[in-house]
Short mmCIF file of C-alpha atoms in Angstrom, two decimals:
data_model
loop_
_atom_site.label_atom_id
_atom_site.label_comp_id
_atom_site.label_asym_id
_atom_site.label_seq_id
_atom_site.Cartn_x
_atom_site.Cartn_y
_atom_site.Cartn_z
CA MET A 1 83.94 114.27 83.87
CA GLY A 2 82.43 111.95 86.96
CA SER A 3 80.80 109.71 84.64
CA SER A 4 83.85 109.47 82.58
CA LEU A 5 85.41 108.45 85.95
CA ARG A 6 82.76 106.11 86.76
CA GLU A 7 83.51 104.44 83.31
CA LEU A 8 86.70 103.15 84.74
CA THR A 9 85.61 101.32 87.62
CA THR A 10 82.94 99.76 88.66
CA GLU A 11 83.07 101.12 92.05
CA ARG A 12 84.74 103.37 93.78
CA GLY A 13 87.48 102.39 95.83
CA SER A 14 88.44 99.17 93.52
CA VAL A 15 91.75 100.14 92.89
CA PRO A 16 94.34 101.49 95.49
CA SER A 17 94.80 105.19 95.74
CA VAL A 18 97.67 107.11 94.87
CA VAL A 19 99.23 109.32 97.49
CA LEU A 20 101.68 112.01 96.31
CA VAL A 21 103.84 113.21 99.29
CA ARG A 22 104.92 116.49 99.38
CA PRO A 23 105.39 116.45 95.39
CA GLN A 24 107.80 119.09 94.18
CA MET A 25 107.19 120.15 90.78
CA GLY A 26 103.31 120.79 89.10
CA GLN A 27 104.50 118.66 86.13
CA ASN A 28 105.55 115.62 88.23
CA ILE A 29 101.96 115.54 89.67
CA GLY A 30 100.50 115.91 85.90
CA ALA A 31 102.26 113.21 84.35
CA ALA A 32 101.98 111.05 87.86
CA ALA A 33 97.99 111.54 86.89
CA ARG A 34 98.88 110.49 83.41
CA ALA A 35 100.32 107.42 84.36
CA MET A 36 97.71 106.39 86.69
CA LEU A 37 95.07 106.96 83.94
CA ASN A 38 96.73 104.40 81.88
CA PHE A 39 95.96 101.59 83.76
CA GLY A 40 92.64 102.55 85.74
CA PHE A 41 94.27 104.37 88.81
CA GLU A 42 92.00 107.23 89.20
CA HIS A 43 92.19 108.31 93.23
CA MET A 44 94.98 110.94 93.77
CA ARG A 45 95.50 112.15 97.15
CA LEU A 46 97.95 115.32 97.87
CA VAL A 47 99.86 115.97 101.04
CA ALA A 48 101.09 119.26 101.15
CA PRO A 49 102.27 119.83 97.46
CA ARG A 50 105.01 122.20 97.87
CA ASP A 51 103.40 124.78 94.69
CA GLY A 52 100.29 125.01 96.51
CA TRP A 53 96.86 123.70 94.77
CA PRO A 54 95.12 123.71 92.07
CA ASN A 55 98.51 123.67 89.94
CA PRO A 56 98.22 125.46 86.42
CA GLU A 57 101.28 123.23 85.03
CA ALA A 58 99.98 119.94 86.56
CA THR A 59 96.98 120.45 84.37
CA ALA A 60 98.62 121.16 81.64
CA MET A 61 100.70 118.22 81.57
CA ALA A 62 97.97 116.15 82.87
CA SER A 63 96.33 117.25 80.17
CA GLY A 64 93.14 113.97 78.97
CA ALA A 65 93.94 112.49 82.31
CA SER A 66 92.87 116.33 83.88
CA VAL A 67 89.56 114.05 85.54
CA VAL A 68 92.47 113.04 88.18
CA LEU A 69 93.57 115.97 89.27
CA ASP A 70 90.08 117.48 89.37
CA HIS A 71 89.07 114.72 91.81
CA ALA A 72 92.41 114.79 93.68
CA GLY A 73 92.07 115.42 97.27
CA GLN A 74 94.37 117.78 99.06
CA PHE A 75 95.76 117.50 102.92
CA PRO A 76 97.88 119.10 105.13
CA ASP A 77 99.57 116.30 106.35
CA LEU A 78 99.77 112.32 105.94
CA GLY A 79 97.82 111.35 108.91
CA THR A 80 94.92 113.12 107.60
CA ALA A 81 95.37 112.12 104.50
CA LEU A 82 95.27 108.20 104.91
CA ALA A 83 93.17 108.68 108.06
CA ASP A 84 89.64 106.14 105.95
CA CYS A 85 92.94 103.81 104.81
CA ASP A 86 92.94 100.49 106.00
CA TYR A 87 96.19 99.50 104.63
CA VAL A 88 99.04 101.49 103.54
CA TYR A 89 102.25 100.81 101.11
CA ALA A 90 105.24 103.18 101.20
CA THR A 91 106.93 103.26 97.88
CA THR A 92 111.22 104.01 99.12
CA ALA A 93 114.35 102.18 97.24
CA ARG A 94 116.01 102.06 100.53
CA SER A 95 115.84 100.38 103.96
CA ARG A 96 115.00 102.36 106.30
CA GLY A 97 115.92 101.02 109.78
CA LEU A 98 112.53 100.41 110.43
CA VAL A 99 111.01 96.91 110.87
CA LYS A 100 108.46 96.63 107.96
CA PRO A 101 107.92 93.73 105.76
CA VAL A 102 109.38 94.83 102.02
CA LEU A 103 107.40 93.57 99.43
CA THR A 104 107.67 93.71 95.43
CA PRO A 105 105.45 95.49 93.43
CA GLU A 106 103.92 92.31 92.15
CA ALA A 107 103.77 90.94 95.59
CA ALA A 108 102.25 94.34 97.00
CA MET A 109 99.21 94.64 94.24
CA ALA A 110 98.66 90.66 95.16
CA GLU A 111 97.81 91.76 98.40
CA ALA A 112 96.08 95.05 98.15
CA ARG A 113 94.02 93.41 95.09
CA ALA A 114 92.69 90.68 97.99
CA MET A 115 92.28 93.61 100.40
CA ILE A 116 90.33 95.70 97.88
CA ALA A 117 88.28 92.50 97.24
CA ALA A 118 87.26 92.00 100.71
CA GLY A 119 86.14 96.08 101.02
CA LYS A 120 89.38 97.14 102.58
CA LYS A 121 90.59 100.68 100.93
CA VAL A 122 94.26 100.62 100.20
CA ALA A 123 96.77 103.47 99.76
CA VAL A 124 100.28 103.57 98.16
CA LEU A 125 102.74 106.29 99.07
CA PHE A 126 105.28 107.99 96.88
CA GLY A 127 107.65 110.97 98.42
CA PRO A 128 109.06 113.95 97.10
CA GLU A 129 110.93 113.84 93.96
CA ARG A 130 114.36 114.55 94.98
CA ALA A 131 114.55 113.04 98.26
CA GLY A 132 111.56 110.37 98.48
CA LEU A 133 110.13 109.37 101.65
CA GLU A 134 111.21 109.81 105.10
CA ASN A 135 111.20 107.95 107.88
CA ASP A 136 108.07 109.91 109.65
CA ASP A 137 106.36 109.53 106.45
CA VAL A 138 107.10 105.13 106.25
CA ALA A 139 105.84 104.84 109.79
CA HIS A 140 102.28 105.81 108.62
CA ALA A 141 102.66 102.36 106.37
CA ASN A 142 101.91 99.39 106.90
CA ALA A 143 104.57 97.95 104.50
CA ILE A 144 107.04 98.98 101.63
CA ILE A 145 107.57 98.10 98.10
CA THR A 146 110.51 98.41 96.75
CA VAL A 147 110.71 98.09 92.77
CA PRO A 148 113.82 95.22 92.37
CA VAL A 149 115.80 97.36 90.19
CA ASN A 150 119.55 97.01 88.56
CA PRO A 151 121.65 97.32 92.16
CA GLY A 152 123.91 99.33 90.01
CA PHE A 153 122.04 101.78 88.57
CA TYR A 154 118.46 103.27 89.76
CA SER A 155 116.65 106.45 88.09
CA LEU A 156 113.03 105.63 87.70
CA ASN A 157 111.34 109.33 88.18
CA LEU A 158 108.01 109.63 90.20
CA ALA A 159 105.55 109.24 87.46
CA GLN A 160 107.49 106.11 86.25
CA CYS A 161 107.33 104.69 89.71
CA VAL A 162 103.31 105.44 90.09
CA LEU A 163 103.28 103.98 85.93
CA LEU A 164 105.04 100.47 87.66
CA MET A 165 102.70 99.84 90.45
CA ALA A 166 99.31 100.66 88.33
CA TYR A 167 100.81 98.78 85.51
CA GLU A 168 101.35 96.05 87.88
CA TYR A 169 97.54 96.39 89.39
CA ALA A 170 95.89 96.16 86.12
CA ARG A 171 98.17 93.10 84.70
CA GLN A 172 97.28 91.33 87.82
CA THR A 173 93.71 91.90 87.67
CA SER A 174 92.97 91.29 83.74
CA ASP A 175 90.70 89.55 82.39
CA THR A 176 93.09 87.84 80.38
CA PRO A 177 96.34 87.68 82.28
CA GLY A 178 99.06 87.89 80.44
CA ALA A 179 98.00 84.97 78.02
CA ARG A 180 95.74 87.21 76.24
CA LEU A 181 96.82 85.90 72.25
CA GLU A 182 94.95 86.83 68.93
CA LEU A 183 95.51 87.47 65.74
CA ALA A 184 95.08 91.28 64.74
CA GLY A 185 93.10 91.86 61.77
CA ALA A 186 92.88 88.40 60.13
CA ASP A 187 89.73 87.16 58.38
CA LEU A 188 91.04 83.15 58.88
CA ALA A 189 90.64 81.08 55.97
CA THR A 190 88.18 78.09 56.65
CA ALA A 191 89.87 74.41 57.14
CA GLN A 192 87.98 73.70 53.89
CA ASP A 193 89.71 76.72 52.23
CA VAL A 194 92.97 75.68 53.20
CA GLN A 195 92.71 71.80 52.19
CA HIS A 196 91.75 73.30 48.76
CA LEU A 197 94.94 75.32 48.67
CA GLY A 198 96.72 72.26 49.66
CA ASP A 199 94.61 70.04 46.69
CA HIS A 200 96.00 72.61 44.47
CA PHE A 201 99.46 72.41 45.72
CA GLU A 202 99.41 68.99 45.30
CA GLU A 203 97.87 68.86 41.79
CA ARG A 204 100.20 71.51 40.29
CA LEU A 205 103.05 70.32 41.84
CA SER A 206 102.44 66.86 40.53
CA LYS A 207 102.39 67.50 37.03
CA ALA A 208 105.29 69.40 37.26
CA GLY A 209 107.41 66.28 38.40
CA PHE A 210 108.08 68.07 42.07
CA PHE A 211 107.78 65.01 44.49
CA PHE A 212 110.59 63.20 43.41
CA PRO A 213 111.44 60.37 44.28
CA GLU A 214 108.37 58.60 44.81
CA ASP A 215 109.16 57.43 48.01
CA LYS A 216 109.46 60.70 49.62
CA ALA A 217 106.23 62.05 48.06
CA PRO A 218 103.76 61.61 50.75
CA SER A 219 106.42 62.76 53.17
CA MET A 220 106.69 65.86 51.18
CA LYS A 221 103.30 66.12 50.58
CA LEU A 222 102.76 65.62 54.63
CA THR A 223 105.23 68.44 55.09
CA LEU A 224 103.23 71.13 52.98
CA ARG A 225 99.85 70.27 54.24
CA ASN A 226 101.06 71.31 58.10
CA MET A 227 103.06 73.94 57.24
CA PHE A 228 99.24 75.50 55.41
CA SER A 229 97.87 74.41 58.80
CA ARG A 230 100.49 75.82 60.85
CA TRP A 231 100.19 79.32 59.25
CA GLY A 232 97.29 80.51 60.28
CA LEU A 233 96.31 81.87 56.50
CA THR A 234 93.67 84.25 55.93
CA ARG A 235 91.27 84.38 53.13
CA THR A 236 93.26 86.62 51.15
CA GLU A 237 96.48 84.68 51.57
CA VAL A 238 94.79 81.61 50.43
CA GLN A 239 93.89 83.33 47.35
CA ILE A 240 97.42 84.95 46.66
CA LEU A 241 98.84 81.42 46.94
CA HIS A 242 96.68 80.03 44.78
CA GLY A 243 97.51 82.71 42.38
CA VAL A 244 101.57 82.63 43.26
CA LEU A 245 101.03 78.58 42.52
CA ARG A 246 99.33 79.10 38.77
CA LYS A 247 102.14 81.55 37.71
CA LEU A 248 105.27 79.28 38.78
CA VAL A 249 103.82 76.20 38.07
CA GLY A 250 102.30 77.19 34.61
CA ARG A 251 99.64 75.88 32.84
CA ASP A 252 97.17 78.99 33.12
CA SER A 253 96.35 80.22 30.07
CA SER A 254 95.72 84.03 31.36
CA GLY A 255 99.29 83.71 32.77
CA GLY A 256 102.47 85.67 32.13
CA SER A 257 106.17 85.18 31.86
CA MET B 1 132.70 101.20 81.30
CA GLY B 2 132.45 97.82 79.42
CA SER B 3 132.85 96.07 82.68
CA SER B 4 130.27 97.77 84.38
CA LEU B 5 128.29 95.95 81.61
CA ARG B 6 129.29 92.38 81.89
CA GLU B 7 128.58 92.91 85.67
CA LEU B 8 125.12 93.45 84.45
CA THR B 9 124.50 89.91 82.49
CA THR B 10 126.36 87.07 82.80
CA GLU B 11 126.54 86.68 79.33
CA ARG B 12 125.71 89.04 75.91
CA GLY B 13 122.31 88.25 74.13
CA SER B 14 120.43 87.02 77.58
CA VAL B 15 118.01 90.27 77.31
CA PRO B 16 116.40 91.46 74.24
CA SER B 17 117.67 93.96 72.82
CA VAL B 18 115.83 97.34 72.43
CA VAL B 19 115.66 98.89 69.09
CA LEU B 20 114.19 102.38 68.86
CA VAL B 21 113.14 102.90 64.58
CA ARG B 22 113.45 106.55 64.06
CA PRO B 23 113.61 107.74 67.10
CA GLN B 24 113.41 111.87 67.40
CA MET B 25 114.53 113.76 70.25
CA GLY B 26 117.83 112.67 71.40
CA GLN B 27 116.49 113.31 75.40
CA ASN B 28 113.85 110.46 74.85
CA ILE B 29 116.73 108.32 73.67
CA GLY B 30 118.26 109.16 76.73
CA ALA B 31 115.55 108.32 78.89
CA ALA B 32 115.34 105.12 77.14
CA ALA B 33 118.27 104.24 78.08
CA ARG B 34 117.78 104.97 81.93
CA ALA B 35 114.59 103.26 81.48
CA MET B 36 116.30 100.06 80.45
CA LEU B 37 119.20 100.11 82.58
CA ASN B 38 117.00 100.05 85.74
CA PHE B 39 115.73 96.73 84.81
CA GLY B 40 119.22 95.28 83.45
CA PHE B 41 118.70 96.04 79.31
CA GLU B 42 121.72 96.76 77.89
CA HIS B 43 121.55 96.25 74.41
CA MET B 44 120.23 99.05 72.38
CA ARG B 45 120.23 99.59 68.34
CA LEU B 46 119.18 102.30 67.03
CA VAL B 47 117.81 103.08 63.17
CA ALA B 48 117.80 105.88 61.84
CA PRO B 49 117.86 108.31 64.58
CA ARG B 50 116.26 111.96 63.29
CA ASP B 51 119.17 114.08 64.55
CA GLY B 52 122.02 111.90 63.48
CA TRP B 53 124.03 109.52 66.41
CA PRO B 54 126.14 110.21 68.34
CA ASN B 55 124.07 112.93 70.00
CA PRO B 56 124.92 114.96 72.92
CA GLU B 57 120.86 115.60 74.49
CA ALA B 58 120.73 112.15 74.77
CA THR B 59 124.01 111.54 76.73
CA ALA B 60 123.28 114.17 79.12
CA MET B 61 119.48 112.65 79.24
CA ALA B 62 121.23 109.18 80.16
CA SER B 63 123.38 110.40 82.72
CA GLY B 64 124.59 107.33 84.12
CA ALA B 65 123.03 105.03 81.73
CA SER B 66 125.30 106.21 79.53
CA VAL B 67 127.26 102.95 79.05
CA VAL B 68 124.14 101.82 76.87
CA LEU B 69 124.79 104.74 74.28
CA ASP B 70 128.32 104.24 74.24
CA HIS B 71 127.55 100.45 73.10
CA ALA B 72 124.40 101.14 70.79
CA GLY B 73 124.47 100.19 67.20
CA GLN B 74 123.29 102.72 64.94
CA PHE B 75 121.65 100.93 61.30
CA PRO B 76 120.22 102.78 58.34
CA ASP B 77 117.60 100.89 57.99
CA LEU B 78 115.23 98.19 60.21
CA GLY B 79 116.31 95.00 57.75
CA THR B 80 120.12 95.80 58.92
CA ALA B 81 119.45 95.95 62.31
CA LEU B 82 117.86 93.38 62.75
CA ALA B 83 119.54 90.84 60.63
CA ASP B 84 121.25 88.64 63.41
CA CYS B 85 117.65 88.70 65.29
CA ASP B 86 115.69 85.14 65.36
CA TYR B 87 112.84 86.75 67.20
CA VAL B 88 111.15 90.10 66.45
CA TYR B 89 108.43 91.84 68.55
CA ALA B 90 106.84 95.11 67.62
CA THR B 91 105.42 97.62 70.21
CA THR B 92 101.88 99.52 68.69
CA ALA B 93 98.79 100.13 70.28
CA ARG B 94 96.47 99.80 67.25
CA SER B 95 96.06 96.74 65.64
CA ARG B 96 97.18 97.36 62.00
CA GLY B 97 95.34 94.76 59.67
CA LEU B 98 98.46 92.80 59.80
CA VAL B 99 98.01 89.27 60.66
CA LYS B 100 100.49 89.04 63.63
CA PRO B 101 99.85 87.45 66.97
CA VAL B 102 99.34 90.30 69.83
CA LEU B 103 100.44 89.89 73.11
CA THR B 104 100.57 91.32 76.23
CA PRO B 105 104.04 92.23 77.50
CA GLU B 106 103.41 89.57 80.10
CA ALA B 107 103.20 86.87 77.40
CA ALA B 108 105.57 88.25 75.12
CA MET B 109 108.52 88.43 77.75
CA ALA B 110 107.66 84.80 78.84
CA GLU B 111 108.42 83.71 75.56
CA ALA B 112 111.34 85.94 74.73
CA ARG B 113 112.94 84.67 77.96
CA ALA B 114 111.96 81.38 76.57
CA MET B 115 113.76 81.69 73.27
CA ILE B 116 116.53 83.50 74.52
CA ALA B 117 117.32 80.33 77.27
CA ALA B 118 117.47 78.39 73.95
CA GLY B 119 120.07 80.73 72.41
CA LYS B 120 118.05 82.77 70.15
CA LYS B 121 118.94 86.69 69.99
CA VAL B 122 115.21 88.26 70.86
CA ALA B 123 114.74 92.31 69.65
CA VAL B 124 111.71 94.93 70.64
CA LEU B 125 110.87 97.15 68.30
CA PHE B 126 109.94 100.78 69.46
CA GLY B 127 108.38 103.42 67.11
CA PRO B 128 109.03 107.07 66.75
CA GLU B 129 107.79 109.25 69.29
CA ARG B 130 105.02 110.96 67.35
CA ALA B 131 103.50 108.13 65.04
CA GLY B 132 104.86 105.10 66.67
CA LEU B 133 105.97 102.45 64.01
CA GLU B 134 104.61 102.21 60.43
CA ASN B 135 103.17 99.11 58.77
CA ASP B 136 106.02 98.28 56.97
CA ASP B 137 108.28 98.29 60.34
CA VAL B 138 105.24 95.79 62.00
CA ALA B 139 106.00 93.56 58.56
CA HIS B 140 109.58 93.18 59.78
CA ALA B 141 108.30 91.61 63.42
CA ASN B 142 106.78 88.21 64.09
CA ALA B 143 104.81 89.17 66.80
CA ILE B 144 103.00 92.51 68.30
CA ILE B 145 103.28 93.52 72.04
CA THR B 146 100.26 95.87 73.09
CA VAL B 147 100.03 97.33 76.28
CA PRO B 148 96.68 96.37 78.05
CA VAL B 149 95.99 100.18 79.19
CA ASN B 150 92.48 101.92 80.08
CA PRO B 151 90.61 101.75 76.26
CA GLY B 152 89.52 105.19 77.22
CA PHE B 153 92.98 106.47 77.81
CA TYR B 154 96.75 106.19 76.21
CA SER B 155 99.44 108.07 77.09
CA LEU B 156 102.37 105.98 77.53
CA ASN B 157 105.85 107.91 76.11
CA LEU B 158 108.51 106.34 74.34
CA ALA B 159 110.49 105.69 77.66
CA GLN B 160 107.62 104.08 79.47
CA CYS B 161 106.69 101.84 77.17
CA VAL B 162 109.99 100.54 77.40
CA LEU B 163 110.29 100.51 80.85
CA LEU B 164 107.32 98.22 81.06
CA MET B 165 108.86 95.45 78.56
CA ALA B 166 112.06 95.83 80.57
CA TYR B 167 110.32 95.64 84.02
CA GLU B 168 108.23 92.79 82.49
CA TYR B 169 111.36 90.83 81.86
CA ALA B 170 112.95 91.32 84.90
CA ARG B 171 109.89 90.63 87.12
CA GLN B 172 109.98 87.29 85.21
CA THR B 173 113.71 86.42 85.68
CA SER B 174 113.71 87.30 89.17
CA ASP B 175 115.41 85.17 91.41
CA THR B 176 112.27 85.72 93.85
CA PRO B 177 109.44 85.91 91.41
CA GLY B 178 106.95 88.28 92.73
CA ALA B 179 107.21 86.67 96.45
CA ARG B 180 109.98 88.66 98.14
CA LEU B 181 108.94 89.45 101.97
CA GLU B 182 111.67 90.37 104.29
CA LEU B 183 111.66 92.38 107.22
CA ALA B 184 114.06 95.70 106.31
CA GLY B 185 116.56 96.83 109.33
CA ALA B 186 114.91 93.83 111.29
CA ASP B 187 117.26 92.51 114.17
CA LEU B 188 114.46 89.96 115.64
CA ALA B 189 113.90 89.20 119.13
CA THR B 190 114.11 85.44 119.91
CA ALA B 191 111.19 83.24 120.54
CA GLN B 192 112.52 83.24 124.21
CA ASP B 193 112.63 86.54 124.40
CA VAL B 194 109.10 87.10 123.29
CA GLN B 195 107.60 84.53 125.54
CA HIS B 196 109.73 86.15 128.49
CA LEU B 197 107.62 89.32 127.52
CA GLY B 198 104.44 87.17 127.42
CA ASP B 199 105.25 85.85 131.17
CA HIS B 200 106.40 89.82 132.11
CA PHE B 201 102.94 91.22 130.52
CA GLU B 202 100.85 88.51 132.54
CA GLU B 203 102.39 88.48 135.47
CA ARG B 204 102.14 92.51 136.01
CA LEU B 205 98.29 92.44 134.41
CA SER B 206 97.58 89.90 137.23
CA LYS B 207 98.69 91.51 139.42
CA ALA B 208 96.81 94.88 138.13
CA GLY B 209 93.15 92.55 137.92
CA PHE B 210 93.17 92.70 134.23
CA PHE B 211 92.38 89.06 134.06
CA PHE B 212 88.78 89.12 134.60
CA PRO B 213 86.41 87.63 135.15
CA GLU B 214 88.16 84.72 135.74
CA ASP B 215 86.68 82.34 133.34
CA LYS B 216 87.46 84.66 130.47
CA ALA B 217 91.21 84.89 131.58
CA PRO B 218 92.95 81.82 129.65
CA SER B 219 91.31 82.99 125.93
CA MET B 220 92.66 86.86 127.25
CA LYS B 221 95.97 85.32 127.65
CA LEU B 222 96.31 83.32 124.62
CA THR B 223 95.14 86.33 122.66
CA LEU B 224 98.07 88.43 124.45
CA ARG B 225 100.49 85.94 123.40
CA ASN B 226 99.18 85.73 120.07
CA MET B 227 99.85 88.91 119.40
CA PHE B 228 103.08 89.27 120.50
CA SER B 229 104.06 86.54 118.40
CA ARG B 230 102.36 87.60 115.07
CA TRP B 231 104.15 90.69 115.48
CA GLY B 232 107.48 89.45 114.68
CA LEU B 233 108.85 91.94 117.06
CA THR B 234 112.30 93.46 117.37
CA ARG B 235 114.98 92.74 119.87
CA THR B 236 114.49 96.90 120.63
CA GLU B 237 110.54 96.36 120.69
CA VAL B 238 110.85 94.01 122.86
CA GLN B 239 112.91 95.78 125.55
CA ILE B 240 110.60 99.07 124.79
CA LEU B 241 107.70 96.94 125.70
CA HIS B 242 109.20 95.65 128.96
CA GLY B 243 109.63 99.47 130.09
CA VAL B 244 106.05 100.45 128.60
CA LEU B 245 105.04 97.30 131.10
CA ARG B 246 107.13 98.91 134.26
CA LYS B 247 105.65 102.27 133.86
CA LEU B 248 102.21 101.34 133.21
CA VAL B 249 101.00 98.54 135.68
CA GLY B 250 103.55 100.45 138.14
CA ARG B 251 105.86 98.38 141.11
CA ASP B 252 108.59 99.74 139.33
CA SER B 253 110.76 101.48 142.16
CA SER B 254 112.70 103.88 139.52
CA GLY B 255 110.13 104.27 137.41
CA GLY B 256 108.22 107.87 137.42
CA SER B 257 104.16 109.38 137.19
#
């Protein structure tokens, strides 16, 4: 179990800790653990969980993420839970009459990332399912995170809120931040393959009288060539197109209709 | 109901449509509707929902987001559902042996945003809960979206996957992209208030012999002044600090211990 944790992060403390304050339902604790592990968050702290700890319902719900629960710390109060933390965010939907900076998840996780890179310990607080964090909880935090939801509709549950923070943190720390673009399963044809396919097309289409009138032929040919190169054809697709061409334009003695 | 939809987006089609392909559980359809509405996605299309449509379990789960279900289109097959769409993304965790661009949610929603701004209709496909999209479904899509999760753990459910796409789209289209930083409930003190507080501190601390040795006094005073201005004090806090000062440093005839 410990080794699978170590595979996730190169060093302990390299992601924020998730602090669940007075969580109520065991299954929500388990769902939060799952949400976390999707994005490599593995440090959970529990403050006064309503139904005690460990909680079999949490473990059942966590399933493959039970490693997060196995390593979760349990604390009697929030002050104790945060004793070793350098910077603390409180997630809350409402402005509280407390004077705190209010950040989006994006801005907060950017800050958190910088602080963690500087060796700081960062925690994010999540309140009980029903009522959220109380003012006394928020007073422990350096800043507030509010998810910028539709002003007319807010229905994020605990695990979804945890999910968004972990997603946002992972998004920003990704090796390929937002620009990952690849072709799945591609065995791409070489430029020469594509060139030969263009030659084949031109040859067959010329014989079939396709390039007419003559003064339009060069631009028609250019359009064809450009299409083939733009498509990013695979080897298999090139072979299929050769076959299509033989069938459609004729003269292939082995061909049918 | 229609009017509350209109409040969400300035015009129809200004966000991607969510297409649930052969969804199984009604409650997951309802949860997807809730996830959508949090971030202003209100166009849902249902392709061959397993338990028929409308579905009372979906409506019960959707709760305040039932407006999304009321306007959801139902279609017998994916081709019909996508007939009017200009660009289609398929969400899938697995590479399929199909040659498609694979994008992160971030890259895909950036593209989608640009296409929608150019007047295109964009759809995002989500597969059935148990098995996800099949190759025949993915073949309808122009590109694949894969959420870059922990390679060792993937457990996003349907509503969570929908949530991440809607969050990502809303994040990028936000008026305050990631940099929203404000003070909640702040009635900030004026610079003059803060200046007076600094004066008060210096006066009292000088009388108490705090600024010692004398050659260090200027830098001690500067540090105090700088702290006060950096803190972003409110009027109330300034008053409290004046009171604290009177109590601690003495000479206030009205004060106690």
